[in-house]
Tab-separated table of C-alpha atoms in Angstrom:
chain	number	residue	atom	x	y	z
A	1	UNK	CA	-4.462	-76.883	9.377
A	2	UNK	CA	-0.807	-78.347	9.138
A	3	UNK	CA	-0.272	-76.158	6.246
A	4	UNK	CA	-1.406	-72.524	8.015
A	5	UNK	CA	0.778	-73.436	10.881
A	6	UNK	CA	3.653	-73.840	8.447
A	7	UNK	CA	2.984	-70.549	6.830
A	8	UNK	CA	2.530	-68.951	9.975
A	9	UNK	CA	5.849	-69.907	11.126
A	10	UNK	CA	7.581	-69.478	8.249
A	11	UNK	CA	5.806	-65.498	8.490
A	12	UNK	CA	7.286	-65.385	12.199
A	13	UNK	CA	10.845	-66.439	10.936
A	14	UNK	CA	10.893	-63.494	8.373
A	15	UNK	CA	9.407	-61.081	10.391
A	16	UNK	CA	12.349	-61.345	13.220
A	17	UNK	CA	15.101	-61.365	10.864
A	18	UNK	CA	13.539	-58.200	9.253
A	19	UNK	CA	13.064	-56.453	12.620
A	20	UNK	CA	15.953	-57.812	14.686
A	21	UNK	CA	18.059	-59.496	12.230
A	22	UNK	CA	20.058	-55.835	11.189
A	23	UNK	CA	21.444	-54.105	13.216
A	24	UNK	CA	22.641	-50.579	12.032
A	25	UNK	CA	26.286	-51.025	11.763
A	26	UNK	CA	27.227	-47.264	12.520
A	27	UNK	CA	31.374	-47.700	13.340
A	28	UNK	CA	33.815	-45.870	11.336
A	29	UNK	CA	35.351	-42.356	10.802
A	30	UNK	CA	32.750	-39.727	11.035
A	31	UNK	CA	33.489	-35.806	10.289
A	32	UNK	CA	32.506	-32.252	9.507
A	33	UNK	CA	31.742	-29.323	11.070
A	34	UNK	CA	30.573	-28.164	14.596
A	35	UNK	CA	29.532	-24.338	15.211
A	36	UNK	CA	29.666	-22.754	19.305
A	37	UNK	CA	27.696	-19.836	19.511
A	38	UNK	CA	27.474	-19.805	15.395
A	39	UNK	CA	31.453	-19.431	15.297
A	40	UNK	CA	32.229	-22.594	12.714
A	41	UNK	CA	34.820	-25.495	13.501
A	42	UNK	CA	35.580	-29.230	13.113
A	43	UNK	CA	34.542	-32.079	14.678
A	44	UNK	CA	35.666	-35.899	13.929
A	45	UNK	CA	34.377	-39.013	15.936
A	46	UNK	CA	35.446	-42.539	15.396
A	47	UNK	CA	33.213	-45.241	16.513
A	48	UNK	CA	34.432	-49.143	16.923
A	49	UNK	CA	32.020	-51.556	18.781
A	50	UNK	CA	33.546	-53.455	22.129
A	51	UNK	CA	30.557	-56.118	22.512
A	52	UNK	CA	27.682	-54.780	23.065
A	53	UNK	CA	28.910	-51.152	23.931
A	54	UNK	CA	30.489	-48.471	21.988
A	55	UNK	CA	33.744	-46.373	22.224
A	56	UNK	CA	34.870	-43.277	20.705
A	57	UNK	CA	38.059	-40.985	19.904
A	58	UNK	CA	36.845	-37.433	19.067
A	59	UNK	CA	39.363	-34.590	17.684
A	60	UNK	CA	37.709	-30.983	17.922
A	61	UNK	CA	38.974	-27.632	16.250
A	62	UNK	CA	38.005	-25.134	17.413
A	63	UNK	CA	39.173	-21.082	18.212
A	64	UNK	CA	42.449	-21.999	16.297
A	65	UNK	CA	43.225	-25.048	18.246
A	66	UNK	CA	42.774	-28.708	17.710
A	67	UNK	CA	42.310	-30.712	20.842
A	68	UNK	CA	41.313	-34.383	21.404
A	69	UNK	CA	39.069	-34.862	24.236
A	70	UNK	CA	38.235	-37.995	25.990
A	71	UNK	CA	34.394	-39.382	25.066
A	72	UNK	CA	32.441	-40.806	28.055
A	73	UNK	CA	28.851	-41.945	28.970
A	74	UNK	CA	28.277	-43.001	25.318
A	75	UNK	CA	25.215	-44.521	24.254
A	76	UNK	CA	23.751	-45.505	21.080
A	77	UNK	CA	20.509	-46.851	20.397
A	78	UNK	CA	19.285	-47.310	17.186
A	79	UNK	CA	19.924	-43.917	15.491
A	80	UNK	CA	20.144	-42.473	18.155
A	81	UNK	CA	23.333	-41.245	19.637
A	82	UNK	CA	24.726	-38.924	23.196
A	83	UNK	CA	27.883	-38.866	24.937
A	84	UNK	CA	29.719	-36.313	27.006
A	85	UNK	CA	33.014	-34.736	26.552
A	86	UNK	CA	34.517	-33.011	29.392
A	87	UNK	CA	37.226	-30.018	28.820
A	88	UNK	CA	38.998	-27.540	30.537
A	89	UNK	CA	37.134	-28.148	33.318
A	90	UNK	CA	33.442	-27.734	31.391
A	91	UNK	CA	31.248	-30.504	29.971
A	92	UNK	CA	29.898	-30.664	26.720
A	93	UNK	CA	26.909	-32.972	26.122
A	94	UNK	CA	26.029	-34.154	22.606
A	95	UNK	CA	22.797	-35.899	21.234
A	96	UNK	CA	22.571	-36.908	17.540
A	97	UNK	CA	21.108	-38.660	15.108
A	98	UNK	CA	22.294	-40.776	12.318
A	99	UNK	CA	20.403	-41.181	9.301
A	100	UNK	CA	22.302	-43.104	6.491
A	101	UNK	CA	25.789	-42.030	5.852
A	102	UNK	CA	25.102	-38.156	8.448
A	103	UNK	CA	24.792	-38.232	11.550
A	104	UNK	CA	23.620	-34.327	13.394
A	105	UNK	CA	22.825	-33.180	16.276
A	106	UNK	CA	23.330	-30.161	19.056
A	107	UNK	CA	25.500	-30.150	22.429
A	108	UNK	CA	25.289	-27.733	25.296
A	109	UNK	CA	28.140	-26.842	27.718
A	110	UNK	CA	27.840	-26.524	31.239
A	111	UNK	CA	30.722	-25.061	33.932
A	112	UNK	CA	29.969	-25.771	37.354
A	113	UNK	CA	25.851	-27.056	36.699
A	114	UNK	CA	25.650	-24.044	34.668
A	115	UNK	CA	24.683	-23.844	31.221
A	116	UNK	CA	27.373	-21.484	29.103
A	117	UNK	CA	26.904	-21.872	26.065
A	118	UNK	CA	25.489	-23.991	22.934
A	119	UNK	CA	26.362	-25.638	19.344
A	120	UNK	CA	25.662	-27.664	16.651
A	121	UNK	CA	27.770	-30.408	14.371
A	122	UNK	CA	27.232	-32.200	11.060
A	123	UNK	CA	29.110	-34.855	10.003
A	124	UNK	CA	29.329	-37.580	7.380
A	125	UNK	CA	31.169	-40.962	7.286
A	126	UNK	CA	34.697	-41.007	5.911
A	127	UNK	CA	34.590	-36.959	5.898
A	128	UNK	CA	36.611	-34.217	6.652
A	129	UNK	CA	37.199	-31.355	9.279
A	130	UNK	CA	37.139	-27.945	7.986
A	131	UNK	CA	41.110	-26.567	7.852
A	132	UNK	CA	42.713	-25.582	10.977
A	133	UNK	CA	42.405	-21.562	11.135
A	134	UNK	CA	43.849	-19.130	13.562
A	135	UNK	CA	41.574	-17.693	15.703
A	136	UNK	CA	42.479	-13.647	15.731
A	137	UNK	CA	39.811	-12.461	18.430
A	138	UNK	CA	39.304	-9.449	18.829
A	139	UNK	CA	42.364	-7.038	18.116
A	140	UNK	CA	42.516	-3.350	17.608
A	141	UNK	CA	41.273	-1.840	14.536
A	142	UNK	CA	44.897	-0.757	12.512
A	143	UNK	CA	42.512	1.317	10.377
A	144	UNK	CA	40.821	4.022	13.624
A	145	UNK	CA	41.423	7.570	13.168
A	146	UNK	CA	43.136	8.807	16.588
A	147	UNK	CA	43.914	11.798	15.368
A	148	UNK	CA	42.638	15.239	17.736
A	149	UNK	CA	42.612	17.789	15.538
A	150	UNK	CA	42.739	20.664	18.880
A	151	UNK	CA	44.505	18.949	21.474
A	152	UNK	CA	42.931	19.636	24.924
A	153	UNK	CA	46.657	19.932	26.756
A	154	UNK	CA	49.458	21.292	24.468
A	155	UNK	CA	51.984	19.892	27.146
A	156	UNK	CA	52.281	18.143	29.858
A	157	UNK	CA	48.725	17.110	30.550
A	158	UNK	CA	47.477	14.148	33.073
A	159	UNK	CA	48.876	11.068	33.354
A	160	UNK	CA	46.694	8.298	32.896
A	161	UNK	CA	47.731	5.548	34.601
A	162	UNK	CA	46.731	1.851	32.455
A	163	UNK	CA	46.506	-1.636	34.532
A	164	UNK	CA	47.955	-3.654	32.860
A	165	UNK	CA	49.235	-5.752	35.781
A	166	UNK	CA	46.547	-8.157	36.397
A	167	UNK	CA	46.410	-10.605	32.770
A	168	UNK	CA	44.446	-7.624	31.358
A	169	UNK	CA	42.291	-8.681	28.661
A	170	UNK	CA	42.530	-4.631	27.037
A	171	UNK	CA	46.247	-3.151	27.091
A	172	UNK	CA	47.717	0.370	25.827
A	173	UNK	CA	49.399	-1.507	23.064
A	174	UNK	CA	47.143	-4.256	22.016
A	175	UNK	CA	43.055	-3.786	22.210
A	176	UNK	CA	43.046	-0.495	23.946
A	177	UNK	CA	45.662	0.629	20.959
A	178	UNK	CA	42.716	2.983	19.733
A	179	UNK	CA	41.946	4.568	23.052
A	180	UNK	CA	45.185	5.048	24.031
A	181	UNK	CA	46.216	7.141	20.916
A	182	UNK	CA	42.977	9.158	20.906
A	183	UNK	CA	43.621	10.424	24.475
A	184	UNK	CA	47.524	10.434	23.981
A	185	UNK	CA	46.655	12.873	20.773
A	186	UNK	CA	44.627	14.548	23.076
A	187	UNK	CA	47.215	15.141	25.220
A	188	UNK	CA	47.404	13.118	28.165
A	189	UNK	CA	50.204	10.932	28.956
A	190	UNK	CA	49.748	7.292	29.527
A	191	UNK	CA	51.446	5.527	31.977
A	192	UNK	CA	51.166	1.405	31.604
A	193	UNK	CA	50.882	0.497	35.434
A	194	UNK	CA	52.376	-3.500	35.574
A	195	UNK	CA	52.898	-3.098	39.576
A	196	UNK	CA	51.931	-3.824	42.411
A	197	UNK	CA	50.077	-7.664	41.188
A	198	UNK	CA	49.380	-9.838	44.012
A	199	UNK	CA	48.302	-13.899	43.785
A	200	UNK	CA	46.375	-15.994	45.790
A	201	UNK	CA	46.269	-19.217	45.176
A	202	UNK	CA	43.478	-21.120	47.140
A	203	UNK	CA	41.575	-20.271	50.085
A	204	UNK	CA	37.663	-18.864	50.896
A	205	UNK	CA	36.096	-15.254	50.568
A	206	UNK	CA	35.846	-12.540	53.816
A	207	UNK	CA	33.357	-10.095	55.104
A	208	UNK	CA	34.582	-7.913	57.671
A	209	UNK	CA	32.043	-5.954	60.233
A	210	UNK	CA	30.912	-2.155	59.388
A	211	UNK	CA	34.076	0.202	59.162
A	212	UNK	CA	36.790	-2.602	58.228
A	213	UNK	CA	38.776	-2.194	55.037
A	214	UNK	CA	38.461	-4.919	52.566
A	215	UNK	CA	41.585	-5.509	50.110
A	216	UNK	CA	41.909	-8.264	47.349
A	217	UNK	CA	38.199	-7.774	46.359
A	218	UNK	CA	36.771	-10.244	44.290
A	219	UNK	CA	34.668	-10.053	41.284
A	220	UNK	CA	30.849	-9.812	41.423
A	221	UNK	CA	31.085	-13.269	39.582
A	222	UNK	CA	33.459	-15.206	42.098
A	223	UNK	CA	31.997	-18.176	43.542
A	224	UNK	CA	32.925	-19.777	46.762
A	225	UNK	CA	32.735	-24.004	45.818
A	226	UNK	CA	32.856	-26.135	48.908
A	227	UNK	CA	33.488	-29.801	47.977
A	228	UNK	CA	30.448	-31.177	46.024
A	229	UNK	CA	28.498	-28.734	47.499
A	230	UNK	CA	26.606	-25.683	45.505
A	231	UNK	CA	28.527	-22.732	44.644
A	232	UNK	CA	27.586	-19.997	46.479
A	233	UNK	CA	28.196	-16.220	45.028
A	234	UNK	CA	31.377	-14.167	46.433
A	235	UNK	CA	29.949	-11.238	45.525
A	236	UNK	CA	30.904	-8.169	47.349
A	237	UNK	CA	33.733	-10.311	49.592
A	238	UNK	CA	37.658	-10.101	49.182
A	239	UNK	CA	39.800	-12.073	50.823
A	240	UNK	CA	41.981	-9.401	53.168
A	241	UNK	CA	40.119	-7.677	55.388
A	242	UNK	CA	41.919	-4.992	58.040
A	243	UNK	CA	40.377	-3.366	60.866
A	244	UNK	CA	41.222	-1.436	64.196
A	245	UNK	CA	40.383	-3.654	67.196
A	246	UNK	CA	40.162	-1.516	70.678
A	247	UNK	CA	43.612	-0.089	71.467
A	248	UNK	CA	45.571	-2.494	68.344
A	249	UNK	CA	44.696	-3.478	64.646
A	250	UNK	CA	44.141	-6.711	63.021
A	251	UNK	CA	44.291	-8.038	59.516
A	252	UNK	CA	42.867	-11.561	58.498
A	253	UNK	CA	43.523	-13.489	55.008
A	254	UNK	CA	41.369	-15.651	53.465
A	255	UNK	CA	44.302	-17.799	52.061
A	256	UNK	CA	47.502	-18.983	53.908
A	257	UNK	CA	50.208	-20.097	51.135
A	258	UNK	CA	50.275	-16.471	49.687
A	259	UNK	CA	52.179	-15.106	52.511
A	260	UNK	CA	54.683	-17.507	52.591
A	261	UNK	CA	57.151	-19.333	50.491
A	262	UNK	CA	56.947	-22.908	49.571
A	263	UNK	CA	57.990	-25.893	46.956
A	264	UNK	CA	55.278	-28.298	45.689
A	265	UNK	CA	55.153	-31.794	43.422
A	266	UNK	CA	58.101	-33.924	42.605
A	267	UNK	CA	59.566	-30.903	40.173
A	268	UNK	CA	59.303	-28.420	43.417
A	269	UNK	CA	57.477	-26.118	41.960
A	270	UNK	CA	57.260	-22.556	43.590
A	271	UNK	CA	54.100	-21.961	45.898
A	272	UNK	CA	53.525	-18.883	47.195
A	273	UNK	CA	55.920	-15.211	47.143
A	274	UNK	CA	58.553	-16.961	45.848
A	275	UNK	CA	57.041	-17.147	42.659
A	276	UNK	CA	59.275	-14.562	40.077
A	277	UNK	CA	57.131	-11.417	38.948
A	278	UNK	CA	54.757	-11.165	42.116
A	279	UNK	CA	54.591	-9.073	44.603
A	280	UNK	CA	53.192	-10.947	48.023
A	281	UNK	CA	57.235	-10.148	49.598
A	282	UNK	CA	55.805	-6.431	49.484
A	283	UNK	CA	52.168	-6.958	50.645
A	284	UNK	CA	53.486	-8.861	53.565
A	285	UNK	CA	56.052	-6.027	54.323
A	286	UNK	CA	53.041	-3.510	53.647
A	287	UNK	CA	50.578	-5.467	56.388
A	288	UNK	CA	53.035	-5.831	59.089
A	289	UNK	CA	53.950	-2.127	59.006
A	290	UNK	CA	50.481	-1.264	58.929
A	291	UNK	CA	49.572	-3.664	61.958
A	292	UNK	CA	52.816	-1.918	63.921
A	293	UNK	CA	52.159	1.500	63.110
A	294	UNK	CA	54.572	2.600	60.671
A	295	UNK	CA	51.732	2.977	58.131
């Protein structure tokens, strides 16, 4: 009897230090490669136990940039591993799994609640991130044939006005390149339009009653964000609205600091039309001669 309780504890005593006795040891310098929306870049974590919790650095490449993102809300358990990694005002959350000297996994990112976009990363301990590459984007094909070979207007045909005063994406000279020519060979004239650009820089969205003019549309995807609150679609709203009112005329802004001129921050930094290249000095001009009359 004295003997089977010996064995039995000596079983016990094995057992624990098999189970709970070794603890995966999973700090170091972990790297390799992590793919957004199947476009490939780098990805390097280093882990260094504080106690009984974790911390990370991470360093990221990705679209021809390297950045290195804070790590928060990371937990480890066993093999498995998530944290979060906010940037540029999006989240990415990560869950993995380590198995030996890899560790893999997928994140998602999220702006605003929203799910944007997806990814996956592989990396190995003591690796390396792929080389930094510039990212070209998308950029005009050098190789297009513009060429008309019977030009609708001999001379002097249309203009064709191009905005390009509002950070356009597509420009005469640089993604709309092919476009541009083809017409241009066609005979039309174009006309890069960098006028008339207007900033706000805070404020909400307006809808004006049946026969008002709205100006400063917004986008079908603008959101109005209130606090902590749910973003709620500005779809369809702008944020000038002008209208006749009985006998006199009235225009209401959505945003205040546009219309005047002011200094922010301990560098007194421009806020509002006194910001070079804008033209708010004009719009203001523009409203009060179209409240008096003159336009």
């Amino acid at each position: 009897m004295h003997r089977r309780i010996v064995y039995s504890v000596s079983f016990l005593l094995i057992f624990s230090i098999a189970v709970f006795g070794q603890t995966p040891d999973w700090s170091g310098r972990w790297a390799g490669t992590a793919t957004i929306e199947g476009i490939p870049g780098g990805m390097e974590l280093t882990l260094s136990k504080d106690g009984d919790s974790w911390k990370s650095t991470m360093r990221l490449r990705v679209a021809g940039q390297e950045l290195a993102p804070s790590v928060e809300n990371l937990l480890i358990r066993g093999a498995d591993a998530s944290f979060s990694v906010p940037v540029d005002g999006r989240v990415a959350k990560f869950a993995g799994k380590f198995e030996g000297n890899a560790v893999s996994g997928t994140y998602e990112i999220f702006a605003n609640e929203k799910k944007i976009g997806d990814g996956t990363f592989d990396l190995t301990r003591g690796g390396q991130m792929p080389p930094l590459r510039a990212n070209p984007g998308q950029v005009a094909d050098p190789n297009f044939n513009s060429k008309v070979a019977n030009p609708a207007y001999k001379n002097n045909g249309p203009r064709v006005l191009f905005d390009e005063a509002h950070n356009n994406f597509h420009t005469a000279t640089g993604r709309y390149k092919p476009f541009a020519d083809l017409i241009g060979n066609d005979g039309y004239q174009i006309v890069p339009n960098k006028d008339n650009k207007v900033i706000a820089f805070t404020g909400q969205s307006l809808k004006g009653p049946e026969g008002s003019f709205a100006f400063m549309r917004l986008a079908d995807s603008a959101e109005d964000v209130f606090g902590d609150e749910k973003p709620v679609s500005a779809a369809g709203r702008a944020q000038g609205i002008a209208l006749n009112f009985g006998k006199g005329r009235v225009i209401v802004m959505g945003e205040a600091g546009m219309l005047t001129a002011q200094v922010t921050g301990l560098q007194q930094m421009p806020f509002g039309m006194n910001i070079p290249g804008i033209d708010n000095r004009q719009l203001v001009l523009n409203m009060m001669h179209w409240l008096t009359g003159k336009l």
